[in-house]
Short mmCIF file of C-alpha atoms in Angstrom, two decimals:
data_model
loop_
_atom_site.label_atom_id
_atom_site.label_comp_id
_atom_site.label_asym_id
_atom_site.label_seq_id
_atom_site.Cartn_x
_atom_site.Cartn_y
_atom_site.Cartn_z
CA UNK A 1 6.24 -47.17 -5.61
CA UNK A 2 7.33 -44.87 -8.43
CA UNK A 3 3.96 -43.11 -8.40
CA UNK A 4 4.13 -42.65 -4.63
CA UNK A 5 7.66 -41.24 -4.83
CA UNK A 6 6.56 -38.88 -7.60
CA UNK A 7 3.62 -37.55 -5.57
CA UNK A 8 5.61 -37.05 -2.41
CA UNK A 9 8.68 -35.71 -4.19
CA UNK A 10 12.27 -36.12 -3.15
CA UNK A 11 13.93 -34.78 -0.04
CA UNK A 12 14.81 -31.50 -1.77
CA UNK A 13 11.19 -30.86 -2.80
CA UNK A 14 9.89 -31.69 0.66
CA UNK A 15 12.45 -29.35 2.18
CA UNK A 16 11.39 -26.56 -0.19
CA UNK A 17 7.71 -27.06 0.70
CA UNK A 18 8.56 -26.99 4.40
CA UNK A 19 10.57 -23.80 3.99
CA UNK A 20 7.70 -22.25 2.05
CA UNK A 21 5.28 -23.08 4.85
CA UNK A 22 7.65 -21.54 7.41
CA UNK A 23 8.01 -18.35 5.34
CA UNK A 24 4.27 -18.09 4.77
CA UNK A 25 3.35 -18.80 8.38
CA UNK A 26 3.73 -15.22 9.74
CA UNK A 27 1.68 -13.75 6.87
CA UNK A 28 -0.96 -16.46 7.09
CA UNK A 29 -1.23 -16.03 10.85
CA UNK A 30 -1.47 -12.25 10.45
CA UNK A 31 -4.21 -12.60 7.83
CA UNK A 32 -6.15 -14.98 10.07
CA UNK A 33 -5.75 -12.57 12.99
CA UNK A 34 -7.00 -9.62 10.95
CA UNK A 35 -9.96 -11.60 9.66
CA UNK A 36 -10.82 -12.77 13.19
CA UNK A 37 -10.72 -9.20 14.53
CA UNK A 38 -12.76 -7.66 11.72
CA UNK A 39 -15.39 -10.42 11.79
CA UNK A 40 -15.86 -10.56 15.59
CA UNK A 41 -19.21 -10.10 17.40
CA UNK A 42 -21.31 -10.91 14.38
CA UNK A 43 -19.53 -8.49 12.01
CA UNK A 44 -18.67 -11.35 9.68
CA UNK A 45 -22.27 -12.48 9.32
CA UNK A 46 -23.68 -8.98 8.84
CA UNK A 47 -21.07 -7.89 6.30
CA UNK A 48 -19.52 -5.21 8.53
CA UNK A 49 -16.23 -7.13 8.54
CA UNK A 50 -15.96 -6.79 4.76
CA UNK A 51 -16.64 -3.06 5.02
CA UNK A 52 -13.87 -2.72 7.62
CA UNK A 53 -11.44 -4.47 5.27
CA UNK A 54 -12.61 -2.33 2.33
CA UNK A 55 -12.08 0.85 4.35
CA UNK A 56 -8.60 -0.32 5.32
CA UNK A 57 -7.77 -0.73 1.63
CA UNK A 58 -9.23 2.71 0.91
CA UNK A 59 -7.16 4.35 3.66
CA UNK A 60 -3.97 2.64 2.49
CA UNK A 61 -4.48 3.86 -1.08
CA UNK A 62 -5.19 7.42 0.06
CA UNK A 63 -2.04 7.42 2.17
CA UNK A 64 0.10 6.29 -0.77
CA UNK A 65 -1.26 9.15 -2.87
CA UNK A 66 -0.69 11.57 0.03
CA UNK A 67 2.95 10.49 0.29
CA UNK A 68 3.44 11.03 -3.45
CA UNK A 69 1.82 14.47 -3.43
CA UNK A 70 3.56 15.61 -0.25
CA UNK A 71 6.96 14.74 -1.69
CA UNK A 72 6.20 16.83 -4.78
CA UNK A 73 4.21 19.75 -3.41
CA UNK A 74 5.83 20.15 0.01
CA UNK A 75 9.12 18.43 0.75
CA UNK A 76 10.97 18.85 -2.55
CA UNK A 77 11.19 22.67 -2.49
CA UNK A 78 12.19 25.44 -0.03
CA UNK A 79 9.60 26.63 2.48
CA UNK A 80 8.60 29.85 0.70
CA UNK A 81 8.14 28.02 -2.57
CA UNK A 82 6.33 25.19 -0.78
CA UNK A 83 3.81 27.67 0.68
CA UNK A 84 3.11 28.90 -2.82
CA UNK A 85 2.70 25.38 -4.14
CA UNK A 86 0.40 24.34 -1.33
CA UNK A 87 -1.62 27.54 -1.72
CA UNK A 88 -1.93 26.71 -5.41
CA UNK A 89 -2.94 23.17 -4.49
CA UNK A 90 -5.67 24.53 -2.21
CA UNK A 91 -6.88 27.00 -4.82
CA UNK A 92 -7.07 24.42 -7.62
CA UNK A 93 -8.34 21.46 -5.61
CA UNK A 94 -9.92 22.55 -2.34
CA UNK A 95 -11.82 25.59 -3.63
CA UNK A 96 -13.63 23.66 -6.39
CA UNK A 97 -14.19 20.82 -3.96
CA UNK A 98 -15.84 23.24 -1.53
CA UNK A 99 -18.29 24.07 -4.32
CA UNK A 100 -18.75 20.43 -5.27
CA UNK A 101 -19.08 19.07 -1.71
CA UNK A 102 -22.70 20.17 -1.17
CA UNK A 103 -23.62 18.36 -4.39
CA UNK A 104 -22.05 15.02 -3.44
CA UNK A 105 -24.59 14.07 -0.77
CA UNK A 106 -27.73 14.85 -2.81
CA UNK A 107 -26.22 13.19 -5.88
CA UNK A 108 -25.42 9.99 -4.00
CA UNK A 109 -28.88 10.11 -2.41
CA UNK A 110 -30.20 9.41 -5.89
CA UNK A 111 -28.15 6.20 -6.10
CA UNK A 112 -29.60 4.17 -3.20
CA UNK A 113 -29.69 1.02 -5.31
CA UNK A 114 -26.10 1.38 -6.50
CA UNK A 115 -24.00 1.98 -3.40
CA UNK A 116 -21.62 -0.88 -4.10
CA UNK A 117 -21.17 0.37 -7.65
CA UNK A 118 -20.63 3.91 -6.35
CA UNK A 119 -17.91 2.74 -3.96
CA UNK A 120 -16.30 0.66 -6.69
CA UNK A 121 -16.49 3.65 -9.05
CA UNK A 122 -14.77 5.88 -6.48
CA UNK A 123 -12.01 3.26 -6.12
CA UNK A 124 -11.55 2.76 -9.85
CA UNK A 125 -11.51 6.51 -10.49
CA UNK A 126 -8.67 6.97 -8.03
CA UNK A 127 -6.80 4.02 -9.50
CA UNK A 128 -6.87 5.60 -12.97
CA UNK A 129 -6.04 9.07 -11.63
CA UNK A 130 -3.06 7.64 -9.74
CA UNK A 131 -1.67 6.41 -13.05
CA UNK A 132 -2.38 9.81 -14.60
CA UNK A 133 -0.50 11.60 -11.82
CA UNK A 134 2.48 9.26 -12.00
CA UNK A 135 3.70 11.04 -15.13
CA UNK A 136 3.49 14.52 -13.57
CA UNK A 137 4.45 13.90 -9.95
CA UNK A 138 8.18 14.25 -10.59
CA UNK A 139 7.87 17.68 -12.27
CA UNK A 140 4.98 19.07 -10.23
CA UNK A 141 3.34 20.43 -13.37
CA UNK A 142 -0.08 22.05 -13.36
CA UNK A 143 -1.63 18.92 -14.86
CA UNK A 144 -1.08 17.30 -11.46
CA UNK A 145 -3.71 19.45 -9.75
CA UNK A 146 -6.86 18.57 -11.72
CA UNK A 147 -6.04 14.90 -11.16
CA UNK A 148 -5.54 15.60 -7.44
CA UNK A 149 -8.95 17.31 -7.36
CA UNK A 150 -10.49 14.23 -8.92
CA UNK A 151 -8.84 12.03 -6.31
CA UNK A 152 -10.14 14.26 -3.52
CA UNK A 153 -13.70 14.28 -4.84
CA UNK A 154 -13.68 10.49 -5.38
CA UNK A 155 -12.27 9.94 -1.88
CA UNK A 156 -14.97 12.03 -0.23
CA UNK A 157 -17.67 10.44 -2.36
CA UNK A 158 -16.50 7.07 -1.06
CA UNK A 159 -16.58 8.44 2.51
CA UNK A 160 -20.15 9.66 2.15
CA UNK A 161 -21.34 6.33 0.74
CA UNK A 162 -19.44 4.42 3.41
CA UNK A 163 -21.16 6.43 6.16
CA UNK A 164 -24.51 5.65 4.55
CA UNK A 165 -23.69 1.94 4.31
CA UNK A 166 -22.70 1.32 7.94
CA UNK A 167 -26.28 1.35 9.35
CA UNK A 168 -27.24 -1.33 6.81
CA UNK A 169 -24.51 -3.68 8.08
CA UNK A 170 -24.94 -3.35 11.85
CA UNK A 171 -24.73 -6.67 13.72
CA UNK A 172 -27.33 -7.09 16.47
CA UNK A 173 -24.74 -6.84 19.25
CA UNK A 174 -22.90 -3.74 18.03
CA UNK A 175 -24.10 -0.14 18.25
CA UNK A 176 -23.54 2.28 15.41
CA UNK A 177 -20.88 4.26 17.26
CA UNK A 178 -18.94 1.07 17.98
CA UNK A 179 -19.25 -0.06 14.37
CA UNK A 180 -17.92 3.27 13.15
CA UNK A 181 -15.10 3.00 15.66
CA UNK A 182 -14.10 -0.36 14.21
CA UNK A 183 -14.21 0.94 10.66
CA UNK A 184 -12.15 4.01 11.58
CA UNK A 185 -9.62 1.99 13.55
CA UNK A 186 -9.16 -0.37 10.60
CA UNK A 187 -8.43 2.64 8.40
CA UNK A 188 -5.95 4.07 10.90
CA UNK A 189 -4.04 0.81 11.14
CA UNK A 190 -3.87 0.53 7.37
CA UNK A 191 -2.63 4.12 7.15
CA UNK A 192 0.12 3.32 9.64
CA UNK A 193 1.26 0.41 7.46
CA UNK A 194 0.97 2.32 4.17
CA UNK A 195 2.93 5.41 5.28
CA UNK A 196 6.35 3.72 5.63
CA UNK A 197 5.59 1.57 2.58
CA UNK A 198 4.93 4.73 0.57
CA UNK A 199 8.14 6.31 1.86
CA UNK A 200 10.07 3.20 0.80
CA UNK A 201 8.50 3.24 -2.66
CA UNK A 202 9.37 6.92 -2.99
CA UNK A 203 13.03 6.06 -2.48
CA UNK A 204 12.82 3.98 -5.67
CA UNK A 205 11.16 6.82 -7.60
CA UNK A 206 8.58 9.58 -7.01
CA UNK A 207 6.02 7.79 -9.18
CA UNK A 208 6.20 4.42 -7.41
CA UNK A 209 3.85 5.30 -4.51
CA UNK A 210 1.26 6.09 -7.18
CA UNK A 211 1.84 2.73 -8.85
CA UNK A 212 1.25 1.16 -5.44
CA UNK A 213 -1.94 3.21 -5.02
CA UNK A 214 -3.15 1.97 -8.41
CA UNK A 215 -2.79 -1.65 -7.30
CA UNK A 216 -4.47 -0.98 -3.94
CA UNK A 217 -7.46 0.81 -5.47
CA UNK A 218 -7.95 -1.91 -8.09
CA UNK A 219 -8.16 -4.35 -5.19
CA UNK A 220 -10.65 -2.03 -3.49
CA UNK A 221 -12.76 -1.95 -6.65
CA UNK A 222 -13.14 -5.72 -6.52
CA UNK A 223 -13.76 -5.76 -2.76
CA UNK A 224 -16.59 -3.23 -3.14
CA UNK A 225 -18.70 -5.80 -4.96
CA UNK A 226 -18.09 -8.37 -2.22
CA UNK A 227 -20.31 -6.37 0.18
CA UNK A 228 -23.74 -7.89 0.86
CA UNK A 229 -26.57 -7.05 -1.54
CA UNK A 230 -28.53 -5.37 1.26
CA UNK A 231 -26.10 -2.45 0.97
CA UNK A 232 -27.99 -1.48 -2.18
CA UNK A 233 -31.38 -1.63 -0.50
CA UNK A 234 -33.19 1.68 -0.13
CA UNK A 235 -36.09 0.33 1.89
CA UNK A 236 -37.49 2.93 4.28
CA UNK A 237 -35.10 5.71 3.27
CA UNK A 238 -35.69 9.33 2.37
CA UNK A 239 -33.54 12.42 1.92
CA UNK A 240 -32.73 14.80 4.77
CA UNK A 241 -31.70 18.44 4.74
CA UNK A 242 -29.28 20.16 7.11
CA UNK A 243 -31.39 23.33 7.11
CA UNK A 244 -35.11 23.27 6.69
CA UNK A 245 -38.17 24.86 8.10
CA UNK A 246 -40.35 22.76 10.34
CA UNK A 247 -43.85 22.65 8.92
CA UNK A 248 -46.45 23.40 11.55
CA UNK A 249 -48.44 20.31 10.61
CA UNK A 250 -45.34 18.22 11.22
CA UNK A 251 -44.20 20.08 14.33
CA UNK A 252 -47.40 19.29 16.16
CA UNK A 253 -46.88 15.57 15.61
CA UNK A 254 -43.11 15.17 15.67
CA UNK A 255 -42.88 13.67 19.15
CA UNK A 256 -44.99 10.62 18.26
CA UNK A 257 -42.91 10.36 15.11
CA UNK A 258 -39.75 9.76 17.08
CA UNK A 259 -40.84 8.54 20.48
CA UNK A 260 -39.74 5.14 21.61
CA UNK A 261 -40.75 5.49 25.22
CA UNK A 262 -44.43 5.27 26.23
CA UNK A 263 -45.69 8.01 28.48
CA UNK A 264 -43.08 10.63 27.54
CA UNK A 265 -44.19 13.65 25.53
CA UNK A 266 -46.92 11.86 23.67
CA UNK A 267 -45.11 8.55 23.25
CA UNK A 268 -46.98 5.87 21.37
CA UNK A 269 -45.69 2.78 23.08
CA UNK A 270 -42.55 2.49 20.97
CA UNK A 271 -44.33 2.56 17.60
CA UNK A 272 -42.82 4.87 15.03
CA UNK A 273 -45.20 7.45 13.55
CA UNK A 274 -45.48 6.89 9.84
CA UNK A 275 -47.01 10.15 8.71
CA UNK A 276 -45.05 9.79 5.48
CA UNK A 277 -46.54 6.65 3.99
CA UNK A 278 -44.02 5.82 1.27
CA UNK A 279 -41.37 7.22 -1.04
CA UNK A 280 -44.01 8.35 -3.52
CA UNK A 281 -45.59 10.55 -0.84
CA UNK A 282 -42.13 11.86 0.12
CA UNK A 283 -41.40 12.91 -3.45
CA UNK A 284 -44.75 14.54 -3.98
CA UNK A 285 -44.71 16.25 -0.56
CA UNK A 286 -48.06 14.78 0.50
CA UNK A 287 -48.57 13.60 4.05
CA UNK A 288 -51.25 10.91 4.31
CA UNK A 289 -53.08 12.64 1.49
CA UNK A 290 -53.75 15.72 3.62
CA UNK A 291 -52.04 18.79 2.24
CA UNK A 292 -48.52 19.23 0.96
CA UNK A 293 -45.53 19.36 3.27
CA UNK A 294 -41.84 18.74 2.97
CA UNK A 295 -40.28 15.65 4.51
CA UNK A 296 -38.62 16.22 7.88
CA UNK A 297 -35.11 17.69 7.92
CA UNK A 298 -32.47 17.49 10.63
CA UNK A 299 -33.95 20.40 12.57
CA UNK A 300 -37.08 18.39 13.20
CA UNK A 301 -35.20 15.93 15.42
CA UNK A 302 -34.18 18.45 18.09
CA UNK A 303 -31.14 20.55 18.81
CA UNK A 304 -28.64 17.84 19.76
CA UNK A 305 -27.64 16.91 16.21
CA UNK A 306 -27.31 20.52 15.07
CA UNK A 307 -25.22 21.54 18.09
CA UNK A 308 -23.09 18.43 17.64
CA UNK A 309 -22.51 19.43 14.01
CA UNK A 310 -21.46 22.93 15.11
CA UNK A 311 -19.01 21.50 17.65
CA UNK A 312 -17.59 18.98 15.20
CA UNK A 313 -17.20 21.68 12.57
CA UNK A 314 -15.01 23.64 15.00
CA UNK A 315 -12.95 20.53 15.76
CA UNK A 316 -12.57 19.75 12.05
CA UNK A 317 -11.48 23.34 11.37
CA UNK A 318 -8.84 22.91 14.08
CA UNK A 319 -7.63 19.73 12.39
CA UNK A 320 -7.31 21.39 8.98
CA UNK A 321 -5.64 24.44 10.49
CA UNK A 322 -3.04 22.43 12.42
CA UNK A 323 -2.31 20.22 9.42
CA UNK A 324 -1.17 23.11 7.24
CA UNK A 325 0.00 25.65 9.80
CA UNK A 326 2.26 23.28 11.75
CA UNK A 327 3.58 21.72 8.54
CA UNK A 328 5.06 25.06 7.51
CA UNK A 329 5.84 26.38 10.97
CA UNK A 330 7.96 23.38 11.92
CA UNK A 331 9.96 23.59 8.71
CA UNK A 332 11.10 27.10 9.68
CA UNK A 333 10.98 26.77 13.49
CA UNK A 334 11.41 23.07 14.35
CA UNK A 335 10.90 21.71 17.83
CA UNK A 336 13.82 22.40 20.15
CA UNK A 337 16.96 20.50 19.13
CA UNK A 338 15.24 18.48 16.39
CA UNK A 339 15.43 18.61 12.62
CA UNK A 340 12.42 19.92 10.66
CA UNK A 341 11.61 16.46 9.26
CA UNK A 342 11.83 14.84 12.68
CA UNK A 343 9.71 17.61 14.23
CA UNK A 344 7.00 17.04 11.64
CA UNK A 345 7.20 13.31 12.29
CA UNK A 346 6.77 13.75 16.05
CA UNK A 347 3.69 15.95 15.63
CA UNK A 348 2.21 13.63 12.99
CA UNK A 349 2.69 10.59 15.24
CA UNK A 350 1.12 12.46 18.16
CA UNK A 351 -1.93 13.39 16.08
CA UNK A 352 -2.27 9.86 14.68
CA UNK A 353 -1.87 8.25 18.10
CA UNK A 354 -4.44 10.67 19.52
CA UNK A 355 -6.89 9.77 16.76
CA UNK A 356 -6.41 6.05 17.41
CA UNK A 357 -6.78 6.58 21.17
CA UNK A 358 -9.95 8.61 20.68
CA UNK A 359 -11.36 5.88 18.45
CA UNK A 360 -10.62 3.24 21.10
CA UNK A 361 -12.12 5.38 23.87
CA UNK A 362 -15.24 5.93 21.78
CA UNK A 363 -15.72 2.19 21.39
CA UNK A 364 -15.38 1.68 25.15
CA UNK A 365 -17.82 4.48 26.00
CA UNK A 366 -20.57 2.70 24.03
CA UNK A 367 -22.06 6.10 23.06
CA UNK A 368 -23.25 6.98 26.58
CA UNK A 369 -23.77 10.70 27.07
CA UNK A 370 -22.75 11.81 23.54
CA UNK A 371 -23.73 15.45 24.16
CA UNK A 372 -21.56 15.63 27.27
CA UNK A 373 -18.71 13.89 25.45
CA UNK A 374 -18.74 16.42 22.60
CA UNK A 375 -18.97 19.35 25.02
CA UNK A 376 -16.08 17.94 27.05
CA UNK A 377 -13.69 17.33 24.16
CA UNK A 378 -14.44 20.74 22.63
CA UNK A 379 -13.81 22.48 25.96
CA UNK A 380 -10.60 20.51 26.59
CA UNK A 381 -9.39 21.35 23.08
CA UNK A 382 -10.01 25.04 23.74
CA UNK A 383 -8.15 24.88 27.05
CA UNK A 384 -5.20 23.12 25.43
CA UNK A 385 -5.03 25.62 22.56
CA UNK A 386 -5.15 28.59 24.95
CA UNK A 387 -2.42 27.06 27.13
CA UNK A 388 -0.26 26.47 24.03
CA UNK A 389 -0.79 30.07 22.89
CA UNK A 390 0.23 31.44 26.31
CA UNK A 391 3.14 29.06 26.95
CA UNK A 392 4.32 28.22 23.46
CA UNK A 393 6.76 25.36 23.92
CA UNK A 394 7.57 22.19 21.90
CA UNK A 395 5.87 20.04 24.53
CA UNK A 396 2.58 21.92 24.19
CA UNK A 397 2.74 21.73 20.39
CA UNK A 398 2.86 17.94 20.62
CA UNK A 399 0.10 17.95 23.24
CA UNK A 400 -2.24 20.13 21.17
CA UNK A 401 -1.75 17.82 18.17
CA UNK A 402 -2.56 14.75 20.28
CA UNK A 403 -5.59 16.40 21.92
CA UNK A 404 -6.87 17.50 18.50
CA UNK A 405 -6.63 13.88 17.31
CA UNK A 406 -8.47 12.52 20.35
CA UNK A 407 -11.14 15.23 20.20
CA UNK A 408 -11.83 14.80 16.49
CA UNK A 409 -12.25 11.03 16.85
CA UNK A 410 -14.46 11.21 19.95
CA UNK A 411 -16.49 14.10 18.58
CA UNK A 412 -17.21 12.35 15.30
CA UNK A 413 -18.21 9.11 16.98
CA UNK A 414 -20.50 10.95 19.39
CA UNK A 415 -22.08 12.75 16.43
CA UNK A 416 -22.68 9.38 14.79
CA UNK A 417 -24.32 8.19 18.00
CA UNK A 418 -26.64 11.20 18.09
CA UNK A 419 -27.64 10.69 14.47
CA UNK A 420 -28.45 7.07 15.28
CA UNK A 421 -30.46 8.08 18.32
CA UNK A 422 -32.31 11.17 17.13
CA UNK A 423 -32.64 10.88 13.36
CA UNK A 424 -35.45 8.60 12.16
CA UNK A 425 -34.36 5.66 10.06
CA UNK A 426 -36.21 7.11 7.09
CA UNK A 427 -33.68 9.96 6.81
CA UNK A 428 -30.69 8.65 8.78
CA UNK A 429 -28.69 7.54 5.74
CA UNK A 430 -29.03 10.94 4.13
CA UNK A 431 -28.07 12.65 7.40
CA UNK A 432 -24.72 10.88 7.43
CA UNK A 433 -24.03 12.12 3.91
CA UNK A 434 -24.90 15.71 4.78
CA UNK A 435 -22.87 15.76 7.98
CA UNK A 436 -19.79 14.30 6.29
CA UNK A 437 -19.94 16.96 3.58
CA UNK A 438 -20.27 19.79 6.11
CA UNK A 439 -17.33 18.53 8.15
CA UNK A 440 -15.10 18.29 5.08
CA UNK A 441 -15.94 21.86 4.14
CA UNK A 442 -14.96 22.93 7.67
CA UNK A 443 -11.61 21.16 7.29
CA UNK A 444 -10.99 23.03 4.04
CA UNK A 445 -11.75 26.38 5.72
CA UNK A 446 -9.36 25.61 8.58
CA UNK A 447 -6.62 24.60 6.17
CA UNK A 448 -7.00 27.83 4.22
CA UNK A 449 -6.56 29.86 7.41
CA UNK A 450 -3.44 27.86 8.24
CA UNK A 451 -1.93 28.67 4.84
CA UNK A 452 -2.56 32.41 5.06
CA UNK A 453 -1.25 33.07 8.58
CA UNK A 454 2.30 34.28 9.27
CA UNK A 455 4.54 31.57 10.70
CA UNK A 456 4.31 32.61 14.34
CA UNK A 457 3.47 29.89 16.83
CA UNK A 458 1.79 32.10 19.40
CA UNK A 459 -0.31 33.83 16.75
CA UNK A 460 -1.32 30.50 15.22
CA UNK A 461 -2.44 29.01 18.52
CA UNK A 462 -4.34 32.20 19.31
CA UNK A 463 -6.27 31.86 16.04
CA UNK A 464 -6.91 28.19 16.80
CA UNK A 465 -8.22 29.20 20.23
CA UNK A 466 -10.56 31.74 18.61
CA UNK A 467 -11.99 29.08 16.27
CA UNK A 468 -12.62 26.72 19.19
CA UNK A 469 -14.03 29.52 21.34
CA UNK A 470 -16.60 30.20 18.62
CA UNK A 471 -17.51 26.51 18.65
CA UNK A 472 -17.84 26.51 22.44
CA UNK A 473 -20.01 29.63 22.37
CA UNK A 474 -22.39 28.25 19.75
CA UNK A 475 -22.61 24.59 20.76
CA UNK A 476 -21.69 23.72 24.35
CA UNK A 477 -24.64 25.35 26.11
CA UNK A 478 -27.11 23.74 23.73
CA UNK A 479 -25.44 20.34 24.11
CA UNK A 480 -25.50 20.46 27.91
CA UNK A 481 -29.12 21.64 27.92
CA UNK A 482 -30.09 18.75 25.64
CA UNK A 483 -28.19 16.33 27.88
CA UNK A 484 -30.07 17.55 30.96
CA UNK A 485 -33.42 17.17 29.25
CA UNK A 486 -32.58 13.63 28.25
CA UNK A 487 -33.74 11.81 25.15
CA UNK A 488 -37.04 10.08 24.50
CA UNK A 489 -35.11 7.60 22.36
CA UNK A 490 -33.58 5.00 24.72
CA UNK A 491 -32.91 2.57 21.87
CA UNK A 492 -29.17 3.28 21.58
CA UNK A 493 -26.91 0.99 23.57
#
């Protein structure tokens, strides 16, 4: 009896265990719910669920660092001084990153067998840099900026590798655009949780959000190695270039190379042309032993991808521009009747909600008509920006932020769908890396314009309209023409 009483414990111990179960129940139920959502429709078996969770951790860590930097560079000083600090931040971090960005994709292309290690390295690098910044974040010293540059480069390196990994983890029942929507939505939800957490940690001390980021990124380092081993497989891959000539010997045979529909433009009954026998031939430039040619670049897959990149670059420039321009504008000229901080919060929530809504819409569209989708969101963004420039009112400022969020999310997902549809598997992974780098450079350019402009709402929206008008002029006609011609690649759901 004594042994039984000892195992069961007394009434007090049983009560404590019961109370513990009650307290743990909400967290346990939430964890089970998250795991069920991320692993649905075969995502658990393929490994996509683990990537969704890893990206959520990544987004949470980035948000904690953003909160720490924003409190030091932006909110802690008057507006004029803040503009100088942010301009310095751009000069020291963004300008070098713009030079480094084109190198990231080709460098990571050389690590096809070490993608998990590359993602873990990007996480660990940011964890260590967060600790480094914790000593300088309170003073805002110059030593903060090189560390911030390192964080930025590591974050984008992770993003490039993550884009390359998604096609390797696709479940049979999920298209690439839907998989990317799930990954993005997981990141957005984690960002929404991390933002108030970071603000609460900042109340304790300016360095505490960085301590939190350190813990989060250490967790991400360990999660990176939990991804399936097939992530590190480079079978059937080759490098792609955003700009390349189209060799005549390849041009004459490119339709069979990509056709998946018999009877259309030289289709070969769904069989993929394998003019490039193996990776050795790709490196040497030989095609089936006959002559020397370069492997196909993105221009060899038609105009849809290139026009989609042009449109998305305009949308990403708009995002970078609004981020910096409205941040300063609303400090000096807040929305009617609101405080500067609350005005910034309203616009930030509108942009975040728009991004989440665009992600959800993209998942529901199932990548149908991606050219038309990109043309539509770019045109709607232009119309909204023009309306805001003509009738500059607080309501339209919120609307343009929300529309920019929706358009960026839908445009990026449609671009992913086009890459899946039109880029051969042999170069698809590399194409994701190149496109991500180009879009980040566009965001940097838009942010720089937002910093340099005078704080006049009508002027700012006019400049934003001009950026979008350039995108419409260069991309929309080509996208609609490509949509009318249709695609010989009906393999995308």
